Coordinates of C-alpha atoms and ligand atoms in Angstrom, one line a residue:
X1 CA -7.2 -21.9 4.9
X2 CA -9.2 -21.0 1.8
X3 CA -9.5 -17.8 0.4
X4 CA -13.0 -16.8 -0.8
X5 CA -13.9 -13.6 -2.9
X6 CA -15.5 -10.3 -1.6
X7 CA -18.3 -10.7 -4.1
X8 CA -20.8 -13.0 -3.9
X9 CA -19.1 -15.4 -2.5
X10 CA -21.7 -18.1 -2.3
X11 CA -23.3 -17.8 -5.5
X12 CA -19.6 -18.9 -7.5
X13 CA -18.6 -21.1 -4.6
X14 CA -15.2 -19.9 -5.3
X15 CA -12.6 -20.7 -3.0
X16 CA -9.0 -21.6 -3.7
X17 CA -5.6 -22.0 -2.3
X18 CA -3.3 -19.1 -0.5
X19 CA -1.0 -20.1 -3.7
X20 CA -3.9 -20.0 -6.1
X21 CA -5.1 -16.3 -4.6
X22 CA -1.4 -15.1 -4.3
X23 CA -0.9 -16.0 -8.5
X24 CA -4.4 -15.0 -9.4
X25 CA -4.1 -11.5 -7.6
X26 CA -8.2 -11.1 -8.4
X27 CA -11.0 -13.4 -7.6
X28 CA -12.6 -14.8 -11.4
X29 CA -15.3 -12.6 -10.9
X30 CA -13.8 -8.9 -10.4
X31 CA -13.8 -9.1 -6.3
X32 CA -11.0 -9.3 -4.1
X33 CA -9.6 -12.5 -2.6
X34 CA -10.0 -12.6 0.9
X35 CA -9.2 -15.7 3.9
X36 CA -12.2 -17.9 5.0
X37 CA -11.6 -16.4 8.3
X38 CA -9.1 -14.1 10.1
X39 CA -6.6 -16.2 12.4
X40 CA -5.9 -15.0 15.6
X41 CA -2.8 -14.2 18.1
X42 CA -3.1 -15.2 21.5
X43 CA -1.3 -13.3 24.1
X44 CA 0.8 -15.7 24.6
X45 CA 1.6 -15.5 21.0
X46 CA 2.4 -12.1 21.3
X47 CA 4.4 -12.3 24.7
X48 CA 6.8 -14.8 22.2
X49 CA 6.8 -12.2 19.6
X50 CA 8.5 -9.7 21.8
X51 CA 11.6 -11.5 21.5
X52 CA 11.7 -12.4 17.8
X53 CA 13.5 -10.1 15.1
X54 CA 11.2 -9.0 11.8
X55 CA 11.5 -11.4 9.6
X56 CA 10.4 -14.0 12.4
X57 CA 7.4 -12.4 13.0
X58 CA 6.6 -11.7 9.2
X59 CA 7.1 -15.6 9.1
X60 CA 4.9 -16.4 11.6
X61 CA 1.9 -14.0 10.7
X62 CA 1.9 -14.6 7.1
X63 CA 2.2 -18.7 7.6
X64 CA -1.3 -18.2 9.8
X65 CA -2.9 -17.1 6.7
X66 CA -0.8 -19.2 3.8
X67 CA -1.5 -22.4 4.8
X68 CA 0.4 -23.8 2.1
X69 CA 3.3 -22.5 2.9
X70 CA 5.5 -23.7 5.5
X71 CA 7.0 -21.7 7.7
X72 CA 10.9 -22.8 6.7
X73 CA 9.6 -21.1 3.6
X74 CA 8.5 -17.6 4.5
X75 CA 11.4 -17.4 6.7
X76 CA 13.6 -18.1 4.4
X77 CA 11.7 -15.7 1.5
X78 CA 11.6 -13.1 4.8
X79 CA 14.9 -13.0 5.8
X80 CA 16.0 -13.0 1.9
X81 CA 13.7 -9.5 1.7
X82 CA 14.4 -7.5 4.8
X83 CA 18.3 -8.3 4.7
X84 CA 20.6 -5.7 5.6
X85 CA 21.5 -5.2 1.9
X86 CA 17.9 -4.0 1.3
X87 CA 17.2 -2.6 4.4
X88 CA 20.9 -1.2 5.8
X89 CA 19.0 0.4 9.0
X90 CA 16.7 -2.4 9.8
X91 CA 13.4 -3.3 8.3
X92 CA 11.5 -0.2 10.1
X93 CA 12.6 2.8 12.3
X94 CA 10.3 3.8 15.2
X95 CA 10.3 7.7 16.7
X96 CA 9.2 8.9 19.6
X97 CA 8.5 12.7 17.9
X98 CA 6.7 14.1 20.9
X99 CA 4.7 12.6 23.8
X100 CA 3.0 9.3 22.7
X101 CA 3.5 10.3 19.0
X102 CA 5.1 7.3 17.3
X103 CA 6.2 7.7 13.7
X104 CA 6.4 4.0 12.2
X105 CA 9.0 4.8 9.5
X106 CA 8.1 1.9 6.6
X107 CA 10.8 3.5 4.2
X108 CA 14.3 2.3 4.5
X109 CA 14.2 -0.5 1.9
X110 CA 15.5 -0.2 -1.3
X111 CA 13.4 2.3 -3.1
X112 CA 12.4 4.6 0.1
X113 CA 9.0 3.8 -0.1
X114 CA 6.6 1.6 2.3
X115 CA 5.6 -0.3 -0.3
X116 CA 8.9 -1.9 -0.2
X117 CA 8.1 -4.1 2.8
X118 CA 5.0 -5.6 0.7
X119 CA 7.0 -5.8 -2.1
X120 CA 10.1 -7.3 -1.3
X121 CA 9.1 -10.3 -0.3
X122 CA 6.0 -10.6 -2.7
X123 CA 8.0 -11.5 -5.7
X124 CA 9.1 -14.5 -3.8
X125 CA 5.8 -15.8 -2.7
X126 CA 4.7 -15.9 -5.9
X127 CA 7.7 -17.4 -6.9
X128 CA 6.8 -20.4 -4.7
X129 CA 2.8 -20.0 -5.5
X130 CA 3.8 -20.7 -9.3
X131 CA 5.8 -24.4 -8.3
X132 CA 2.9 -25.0 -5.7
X133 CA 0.1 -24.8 -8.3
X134 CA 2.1 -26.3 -10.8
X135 CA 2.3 -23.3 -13.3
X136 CA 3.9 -23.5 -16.9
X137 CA 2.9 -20.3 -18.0
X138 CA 5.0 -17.2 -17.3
X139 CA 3.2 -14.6 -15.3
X140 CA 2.7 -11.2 -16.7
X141 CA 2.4 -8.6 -14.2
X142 CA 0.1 -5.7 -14.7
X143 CA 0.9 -2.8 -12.4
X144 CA -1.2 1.0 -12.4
X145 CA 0.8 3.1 -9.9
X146 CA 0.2 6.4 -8.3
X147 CA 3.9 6.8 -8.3
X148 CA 5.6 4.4 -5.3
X149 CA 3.8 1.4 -6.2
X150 CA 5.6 1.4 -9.9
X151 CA 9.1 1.8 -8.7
X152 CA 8.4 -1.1 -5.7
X153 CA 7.2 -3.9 -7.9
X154 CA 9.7 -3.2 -10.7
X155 CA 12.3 -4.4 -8.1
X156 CA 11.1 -6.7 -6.5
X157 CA 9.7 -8.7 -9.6
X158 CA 13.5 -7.2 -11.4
X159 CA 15.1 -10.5 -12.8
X160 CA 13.0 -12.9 -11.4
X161 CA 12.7 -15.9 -13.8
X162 CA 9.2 -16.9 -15.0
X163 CA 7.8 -13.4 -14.3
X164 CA 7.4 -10.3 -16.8
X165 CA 6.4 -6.9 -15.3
X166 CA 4.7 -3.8 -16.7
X167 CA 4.3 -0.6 -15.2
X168 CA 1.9 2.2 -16.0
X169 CA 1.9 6.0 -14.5
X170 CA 0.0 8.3 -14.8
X171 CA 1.7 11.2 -17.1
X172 CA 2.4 14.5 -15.3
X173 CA 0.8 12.3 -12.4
X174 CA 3.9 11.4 -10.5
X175 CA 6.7 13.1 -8.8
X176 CA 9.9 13.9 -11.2
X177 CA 11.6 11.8 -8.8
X178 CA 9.5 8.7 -8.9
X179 CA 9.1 9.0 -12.7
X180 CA 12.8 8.5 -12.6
X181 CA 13.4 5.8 -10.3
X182 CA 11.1 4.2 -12.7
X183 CA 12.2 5.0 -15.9
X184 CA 15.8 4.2 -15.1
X185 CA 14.6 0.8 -13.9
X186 CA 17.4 -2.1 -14.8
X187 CA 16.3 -5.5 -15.6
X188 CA 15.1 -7.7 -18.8
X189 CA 11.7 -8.8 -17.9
X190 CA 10.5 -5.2 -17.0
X191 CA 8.7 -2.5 -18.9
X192 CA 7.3 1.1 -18.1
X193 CA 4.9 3.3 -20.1
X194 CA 3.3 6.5 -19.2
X195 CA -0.6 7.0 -19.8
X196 CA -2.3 10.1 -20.8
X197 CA -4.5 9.7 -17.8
X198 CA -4.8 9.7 -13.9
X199 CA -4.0 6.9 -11.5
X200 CA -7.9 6.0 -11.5
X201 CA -8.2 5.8 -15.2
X202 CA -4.8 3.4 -15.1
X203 CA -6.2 1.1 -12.7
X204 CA -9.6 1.4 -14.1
X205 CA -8.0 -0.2 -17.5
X206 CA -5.9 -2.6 -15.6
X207 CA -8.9 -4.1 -13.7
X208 CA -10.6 -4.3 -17.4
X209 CA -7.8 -6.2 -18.6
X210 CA -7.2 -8.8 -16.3
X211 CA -11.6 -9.4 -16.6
X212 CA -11.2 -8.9 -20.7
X213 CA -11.7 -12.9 -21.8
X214 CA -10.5 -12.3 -25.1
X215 CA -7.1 -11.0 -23.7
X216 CA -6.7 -13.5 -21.7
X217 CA -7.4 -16.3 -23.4
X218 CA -5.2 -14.6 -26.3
X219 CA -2.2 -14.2 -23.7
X220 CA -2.5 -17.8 -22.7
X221 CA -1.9 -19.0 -26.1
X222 CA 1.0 -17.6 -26.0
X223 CA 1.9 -19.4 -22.8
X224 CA 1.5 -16.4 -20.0
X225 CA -1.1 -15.7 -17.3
X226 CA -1.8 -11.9 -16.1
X227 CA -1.8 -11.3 -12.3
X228 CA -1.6 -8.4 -10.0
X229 CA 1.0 -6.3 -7.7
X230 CA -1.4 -4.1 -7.0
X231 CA -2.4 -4.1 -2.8
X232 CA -5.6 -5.8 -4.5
X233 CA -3.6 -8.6 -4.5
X234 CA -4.2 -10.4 -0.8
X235 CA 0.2 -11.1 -0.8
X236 CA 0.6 -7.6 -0.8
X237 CA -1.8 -6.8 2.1
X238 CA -0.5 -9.5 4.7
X239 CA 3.1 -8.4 4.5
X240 CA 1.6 -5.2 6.0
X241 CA -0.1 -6.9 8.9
X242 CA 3.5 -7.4 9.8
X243 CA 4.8 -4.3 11.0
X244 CA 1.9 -3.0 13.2
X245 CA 2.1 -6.1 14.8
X246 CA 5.8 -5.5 15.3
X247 CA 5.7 -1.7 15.8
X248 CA 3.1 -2.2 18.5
X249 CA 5.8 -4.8 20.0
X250 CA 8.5 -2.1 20.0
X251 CA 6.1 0.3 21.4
X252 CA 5.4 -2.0 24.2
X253 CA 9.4 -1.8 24.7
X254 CA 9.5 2.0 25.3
X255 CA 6.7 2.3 27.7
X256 CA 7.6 -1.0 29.1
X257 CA 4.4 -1.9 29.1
X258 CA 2.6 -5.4 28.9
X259 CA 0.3 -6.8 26.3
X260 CA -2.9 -5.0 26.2
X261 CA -1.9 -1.2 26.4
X262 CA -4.0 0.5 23.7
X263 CA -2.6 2.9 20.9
X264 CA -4.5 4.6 18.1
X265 CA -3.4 3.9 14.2
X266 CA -3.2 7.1 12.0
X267 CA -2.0 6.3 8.8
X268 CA -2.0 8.7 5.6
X269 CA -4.4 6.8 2.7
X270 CA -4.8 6.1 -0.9
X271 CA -6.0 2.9 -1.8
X272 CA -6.5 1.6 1.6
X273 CA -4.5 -1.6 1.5
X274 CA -2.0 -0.1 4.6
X275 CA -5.1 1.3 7.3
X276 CA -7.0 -2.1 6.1
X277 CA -3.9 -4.1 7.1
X278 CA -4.2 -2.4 10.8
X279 CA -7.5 -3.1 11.1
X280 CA -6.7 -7.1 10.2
X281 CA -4.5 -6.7 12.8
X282 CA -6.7 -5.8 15.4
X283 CA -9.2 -8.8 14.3
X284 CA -6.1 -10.7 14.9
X285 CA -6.2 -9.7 18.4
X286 CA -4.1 -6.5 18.5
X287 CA -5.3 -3.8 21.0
X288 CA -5.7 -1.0 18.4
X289 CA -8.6 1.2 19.7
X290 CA -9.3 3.8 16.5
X291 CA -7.9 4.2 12.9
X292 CA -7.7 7.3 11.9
X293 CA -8.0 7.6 7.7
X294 CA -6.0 10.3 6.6
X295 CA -6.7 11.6 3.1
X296 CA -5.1 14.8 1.2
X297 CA -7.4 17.2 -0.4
X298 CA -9.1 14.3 -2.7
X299 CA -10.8 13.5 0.5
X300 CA -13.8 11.2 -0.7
X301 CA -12.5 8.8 1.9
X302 CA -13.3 11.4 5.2
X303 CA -16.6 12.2 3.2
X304 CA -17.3 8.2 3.1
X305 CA -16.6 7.6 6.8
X306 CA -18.9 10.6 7.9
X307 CA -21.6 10.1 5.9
X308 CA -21.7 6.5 4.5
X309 CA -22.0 7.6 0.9
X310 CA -19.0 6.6 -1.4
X311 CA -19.6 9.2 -5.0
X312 CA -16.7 9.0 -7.1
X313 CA -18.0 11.9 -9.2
X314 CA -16.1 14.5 -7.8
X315 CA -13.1 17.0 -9.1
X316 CA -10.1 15.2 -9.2
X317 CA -6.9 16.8 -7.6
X318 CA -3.5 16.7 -8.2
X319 CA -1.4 17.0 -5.0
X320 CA 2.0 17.1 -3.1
X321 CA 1.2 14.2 -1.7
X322 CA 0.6 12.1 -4.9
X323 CA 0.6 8.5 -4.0
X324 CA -2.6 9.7 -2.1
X325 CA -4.4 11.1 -5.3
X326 CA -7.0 8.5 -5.8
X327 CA -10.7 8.2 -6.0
X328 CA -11.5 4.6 -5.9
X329 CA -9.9 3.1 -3.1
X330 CA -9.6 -1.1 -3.4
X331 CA -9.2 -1.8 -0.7
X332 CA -12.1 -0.3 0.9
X333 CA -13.8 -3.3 -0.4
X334 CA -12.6 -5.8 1.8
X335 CA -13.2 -3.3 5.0
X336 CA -17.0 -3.2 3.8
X337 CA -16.7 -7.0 3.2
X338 CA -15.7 -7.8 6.9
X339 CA -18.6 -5.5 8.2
X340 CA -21.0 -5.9 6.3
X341 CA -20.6 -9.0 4.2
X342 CA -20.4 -10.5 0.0
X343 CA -24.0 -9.9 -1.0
X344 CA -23.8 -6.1 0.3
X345 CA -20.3 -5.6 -1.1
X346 CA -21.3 -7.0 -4.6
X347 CA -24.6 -4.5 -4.6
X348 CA -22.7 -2.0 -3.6
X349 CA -19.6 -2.4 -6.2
X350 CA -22.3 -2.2 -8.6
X351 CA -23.9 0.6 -7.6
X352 CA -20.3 2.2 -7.6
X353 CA -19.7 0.9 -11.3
X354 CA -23.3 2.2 -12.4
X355 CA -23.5 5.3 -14.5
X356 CA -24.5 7.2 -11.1
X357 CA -20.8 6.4 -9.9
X358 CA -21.9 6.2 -6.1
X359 CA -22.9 4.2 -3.6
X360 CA -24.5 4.4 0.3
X361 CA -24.3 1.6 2.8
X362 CA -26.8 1.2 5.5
X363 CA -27.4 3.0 8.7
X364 CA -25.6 -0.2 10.6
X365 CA -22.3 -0.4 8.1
X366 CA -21.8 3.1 9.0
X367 CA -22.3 2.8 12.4
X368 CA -19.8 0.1 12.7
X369 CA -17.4 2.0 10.6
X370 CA -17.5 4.8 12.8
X371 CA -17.2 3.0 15.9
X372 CA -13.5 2.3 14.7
X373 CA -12.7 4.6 11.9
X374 CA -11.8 8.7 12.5
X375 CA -11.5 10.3 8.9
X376 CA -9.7 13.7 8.5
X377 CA -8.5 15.1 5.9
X378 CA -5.5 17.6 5.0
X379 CA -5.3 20.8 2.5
X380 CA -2.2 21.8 0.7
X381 CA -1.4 24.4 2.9
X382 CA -2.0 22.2 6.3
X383 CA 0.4 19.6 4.3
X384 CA 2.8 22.4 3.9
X385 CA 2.6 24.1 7.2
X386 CA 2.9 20.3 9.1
X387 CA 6.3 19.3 7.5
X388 CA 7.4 23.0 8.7
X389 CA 6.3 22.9 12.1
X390 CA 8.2 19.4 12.3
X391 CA 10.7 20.8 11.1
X392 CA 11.3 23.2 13.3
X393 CA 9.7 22.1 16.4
X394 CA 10.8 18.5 16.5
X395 CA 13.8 18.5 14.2
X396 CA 12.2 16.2 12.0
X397 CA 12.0 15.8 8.7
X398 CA 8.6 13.9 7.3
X399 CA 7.4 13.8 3.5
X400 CA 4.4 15.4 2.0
X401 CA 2.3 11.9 2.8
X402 CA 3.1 11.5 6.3
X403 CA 3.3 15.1 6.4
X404 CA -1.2 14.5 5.7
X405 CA -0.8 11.6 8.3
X406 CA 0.5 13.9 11.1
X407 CA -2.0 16.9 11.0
X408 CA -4.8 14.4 11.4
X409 CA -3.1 12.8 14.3
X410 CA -2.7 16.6 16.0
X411 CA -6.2 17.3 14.8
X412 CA -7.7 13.9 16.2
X413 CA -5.6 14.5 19.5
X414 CA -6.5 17.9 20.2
X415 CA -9.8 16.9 19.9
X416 CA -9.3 13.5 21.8
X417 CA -6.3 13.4 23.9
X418 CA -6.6 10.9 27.4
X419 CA -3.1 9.4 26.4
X420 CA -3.6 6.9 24.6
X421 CA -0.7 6.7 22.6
X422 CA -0.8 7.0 18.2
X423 CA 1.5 4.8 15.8
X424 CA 1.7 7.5 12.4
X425 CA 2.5 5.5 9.4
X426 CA 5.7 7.5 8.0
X427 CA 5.1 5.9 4.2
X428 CA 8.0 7.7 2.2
X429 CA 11.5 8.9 2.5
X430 CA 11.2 13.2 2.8
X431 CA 13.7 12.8 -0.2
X432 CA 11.5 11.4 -2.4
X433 CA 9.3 14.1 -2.1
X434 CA 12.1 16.8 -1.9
X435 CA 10.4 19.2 -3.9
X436 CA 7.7 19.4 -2.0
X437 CA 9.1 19.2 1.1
X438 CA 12.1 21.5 0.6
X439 CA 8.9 24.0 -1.3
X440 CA 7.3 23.7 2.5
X441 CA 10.4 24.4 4.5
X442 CA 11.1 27.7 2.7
X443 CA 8.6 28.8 0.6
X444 CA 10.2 28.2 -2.6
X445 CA 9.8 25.0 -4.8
X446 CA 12.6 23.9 -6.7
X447 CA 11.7 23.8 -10.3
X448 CA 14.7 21.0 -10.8
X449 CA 13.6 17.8 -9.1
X450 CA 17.2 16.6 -9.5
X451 CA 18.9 19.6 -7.5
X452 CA 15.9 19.6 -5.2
X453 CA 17.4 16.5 -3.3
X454 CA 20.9 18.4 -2.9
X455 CA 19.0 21.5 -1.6
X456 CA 17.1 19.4 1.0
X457 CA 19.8 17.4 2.1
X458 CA 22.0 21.1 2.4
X459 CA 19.0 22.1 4.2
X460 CA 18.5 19.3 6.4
X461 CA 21.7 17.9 6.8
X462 CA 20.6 14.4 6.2
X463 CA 22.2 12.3 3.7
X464 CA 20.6 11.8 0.1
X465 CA 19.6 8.5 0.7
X466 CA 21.6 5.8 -1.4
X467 CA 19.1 4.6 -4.1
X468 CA 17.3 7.8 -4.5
X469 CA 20.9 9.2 -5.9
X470 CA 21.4 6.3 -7.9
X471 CA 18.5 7.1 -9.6
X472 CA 18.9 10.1 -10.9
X473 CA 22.1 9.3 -11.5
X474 CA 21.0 6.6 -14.4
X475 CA 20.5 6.4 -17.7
X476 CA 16.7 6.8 -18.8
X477 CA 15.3 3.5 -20.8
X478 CA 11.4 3.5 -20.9
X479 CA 10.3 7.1 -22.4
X480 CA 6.8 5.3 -24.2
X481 CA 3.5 7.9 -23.6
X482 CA 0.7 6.0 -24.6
X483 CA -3.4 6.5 -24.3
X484 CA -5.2 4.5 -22.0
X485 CA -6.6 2.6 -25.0
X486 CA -3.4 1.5 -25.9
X487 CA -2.2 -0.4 -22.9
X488 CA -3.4 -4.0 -24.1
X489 CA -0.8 -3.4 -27.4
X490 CA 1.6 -2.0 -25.0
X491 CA 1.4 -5.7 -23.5
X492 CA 1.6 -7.4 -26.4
X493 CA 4.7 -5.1 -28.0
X494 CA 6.5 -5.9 -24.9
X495 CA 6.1 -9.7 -24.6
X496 CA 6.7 -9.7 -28.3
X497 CA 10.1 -8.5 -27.7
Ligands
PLP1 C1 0.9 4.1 -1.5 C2 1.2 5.2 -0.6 C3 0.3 5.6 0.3 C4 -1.1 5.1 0.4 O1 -1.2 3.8 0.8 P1 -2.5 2.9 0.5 O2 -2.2 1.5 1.0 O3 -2.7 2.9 -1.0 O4 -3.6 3.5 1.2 C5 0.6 6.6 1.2 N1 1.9 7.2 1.2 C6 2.8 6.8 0.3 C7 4.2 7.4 0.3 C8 2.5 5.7 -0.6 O5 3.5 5.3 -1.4

């Protein structure tokens, strides 16, 4: 299998290895690296997948798409990621919260985030992508985060020989809890700055970065290469496709159903790597009927899907729900590549880069888009009053995030309810968020992150969850603010070290 970018794919001809994509992150010229074609999973397939634990599954999905890879190999990095050390209650949790509403709980790795599951066993296929392509550089990892990315990436890539990290946040843009578990990060090869900006700004400047010749060509003197854990990088995204296969699986299980039952997909987005990873599931083969795209109040995403006009120039918010707070969604690019194809996708990304900041796809995109996409979107209050009715209707505790994910799965199924059953991406730990949350159980928000986790856990009577205390508990090592201009010298003061 070759992997061929979003843009313009014929005119450069490019098409590289799996290993080539996974250590580049983004295609040579500014698109996203995609697979020739989308391999599919028979029923039979399936029926076998029933019986096999995560990290089998993750093997066998993510050797269908990196061909260079055996599969001795991904199991191996697999069961390595999602071993009981890193995930002490199993890779995912599944809940039954109320009739044929399934929360898909993608936090109980090791920094109670989902980004864990892409990013535990990243690191590792890069690892191997580096010997494959016969690498001597070191890789340099450039990282904007919205907040759960940040802390993710650090440990996964933590320690890993041949591979530096840097994070950037945006200041004031990220929970006090996140900005710790960041901050506090332990490791040689890592670094973390904060940036007078927001998340778009960050990744804005990243994306320049890793396209800036002269920076590149001045790192490799130096002997390193710049690459991506950002979900524009195609090794973050097929992790993903893992669990909605396997979620579906277990879903099956409760209803005791056979292969073929349909479910809806809700799941609360940013960037739109996780939804998009559904989707490739369902081109896989997966009977997913609708994915509902669930934005907080920066809501450009529910605008795009109902009208087919993407205009970045709009207010941007700051929310409770912060790993959502972002304009330009990545990923968006490869859903719009699938439909509609590299010539549109590169018009369209320049359109979106022009001075007018916009673009609108034709009357048959959106049509298509529609026919499988629902977005909705959640205010501040809704988020607020959601984890409260949760609360104290179902006993259960969700974060701000899934908290957004949840009112558009009510709202969807009020509208729409013949019984088809929704999986709800649960993407964060409540305790991550505990301000918020704890803010939305009674009404008052902590103004002392740090306590906030002992009031929600009194509150709640759930344990602080392991990490999430070690973290605060930790000494503070990165405290550099920097401008967004300043990020290239950020790079070279820290490789300099
Ligand atoms: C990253 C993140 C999201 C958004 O996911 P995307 O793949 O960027 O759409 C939602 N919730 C939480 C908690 C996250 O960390």
């Amino acid at each position: 299998m070759n992997f061929v970018s979003t843009r313009n794919a014929k005119l450069t001809n490019e098409s590289v290895s799996p290993a080539c994509a996974i250590k580049r992150g983004i295609a040579v010229n500014g698109g996203l690296y995609m697979p020739g074609h989308i391999p599919t999973l028979t029923k039979e397939d399936l029926e076998e997948m029933r019986k096999m634990t995560y990290p089998q599954c993750a093997a066998k999905i993510i050797s269908m798409y990196l061909s260079d890879y055996t599969y001795e190999e991904l199991l191996e990095d697999a069961e390595n990621a999602y071993n009981a050390e890193r995930f002490p209650d199993g890779a995912i949790g599944m809940r039954e919260v109320s009739d044929g509403r399934f929360f898909l709980e993608l936090w109980h790795g090791p920094t109670c985030a989902f980004k864990d599951m892409a990013l535990q066993i990243m690191p590792r296929l890069l690892s191997r992508a580096l010997k494959k392509t016969a690498e001597d550089r070191e890789a340099v990892i450039l990282v904007a985060t919205s907040g759960d990315t940040g802390k993710a990436a650090l440990e996964g890539y933590c320690d890993i020989p041949g591979i530096n990290i840097e994070v950037f946040y945006p200041a004031g843009g990220v929970s006090r809890v996140q900005e710790l578990q960041m901050v506090t990060q332990r490791g040689a090869n890592v670094n973390v700055a904060a940036v007078n900006g927001n998340f778009d700004d960050a990744q804005g400047e990243v994306k320049r970065i890793f396209i800036d010749k002269a920076f590149v060509k001045e790192m490799n003197e130096k002997g390193y290469f710049l690459t991506s854990a950002n979900s524009i990088n195609f090794g973050r995204l097929v992790p993903q496709i893992v669990y909605y296969v396997f979620s579906y699986l277990r879903m099956l299980d409760e209803y005791d159903a056979e292969i073929g039952k349909e479910v809806d997909i809700c799941v609360p987005t940013g960037n739109f790597g996780n939804i998009l990873a559904a989707y490739m599931a369902k081109r896989m083969g997966l009977p997913f009927r609708r994915f509902i795209c669930a934005s907080n109040e920066n809501n450009i995403l529910t605008d795009f899907i109902n009208t087919g006009v993407y205009d970045k120039h709009r207010e941007f918010k700051l929310t409770i729900s912060p790993s959502m707070d972002i304009l330009v969604s990545s990923n968006l690019e490869r859903l719009l590549y699938l439909i509609a194809g590299d010539d549109k996708v590169c018009e369209w990304m320049r359109d979106l880069r022009s001075a007018e900041g916009k673009y609108t796809v034709d009357a048959e995109t959106l049509e298509a888009i529609k026919a499988e996409f629902s977005g909705y979107f959640c205010s501040e209050e809704d988020t607020k009053a959601t984890i409260k009715r949760y609360f104290e209707d179902y006993g259960y505790l969700i974060d701000t995030h899934t908290a957004v994910a949840a009112y558009c799965a009510d709202k969807y199924l009020a509208e729409k309810n013949d019984g088809v059953p929704v999986i709800i991406a649960s993407t964060a730990s409540p305790f991550k968020f505990a301000q918020g949350v704890y803010g939305a159980l009674t009404g008052n928000t902590p103004e002392d992150a740090v306590k906030a986790l002992d009031m929600l856990s009194e509150l709640s009577g759930i344990e602080i969850p392991a990490p999430l205390q070690a973290a605060v508990n930790s000494e503070v090592r990165f405290s550099e603010k920097i401008d967004i201009s300043d990020m290239r010298d950020s790079v070279r003061n820290f490789l300099n070290k």
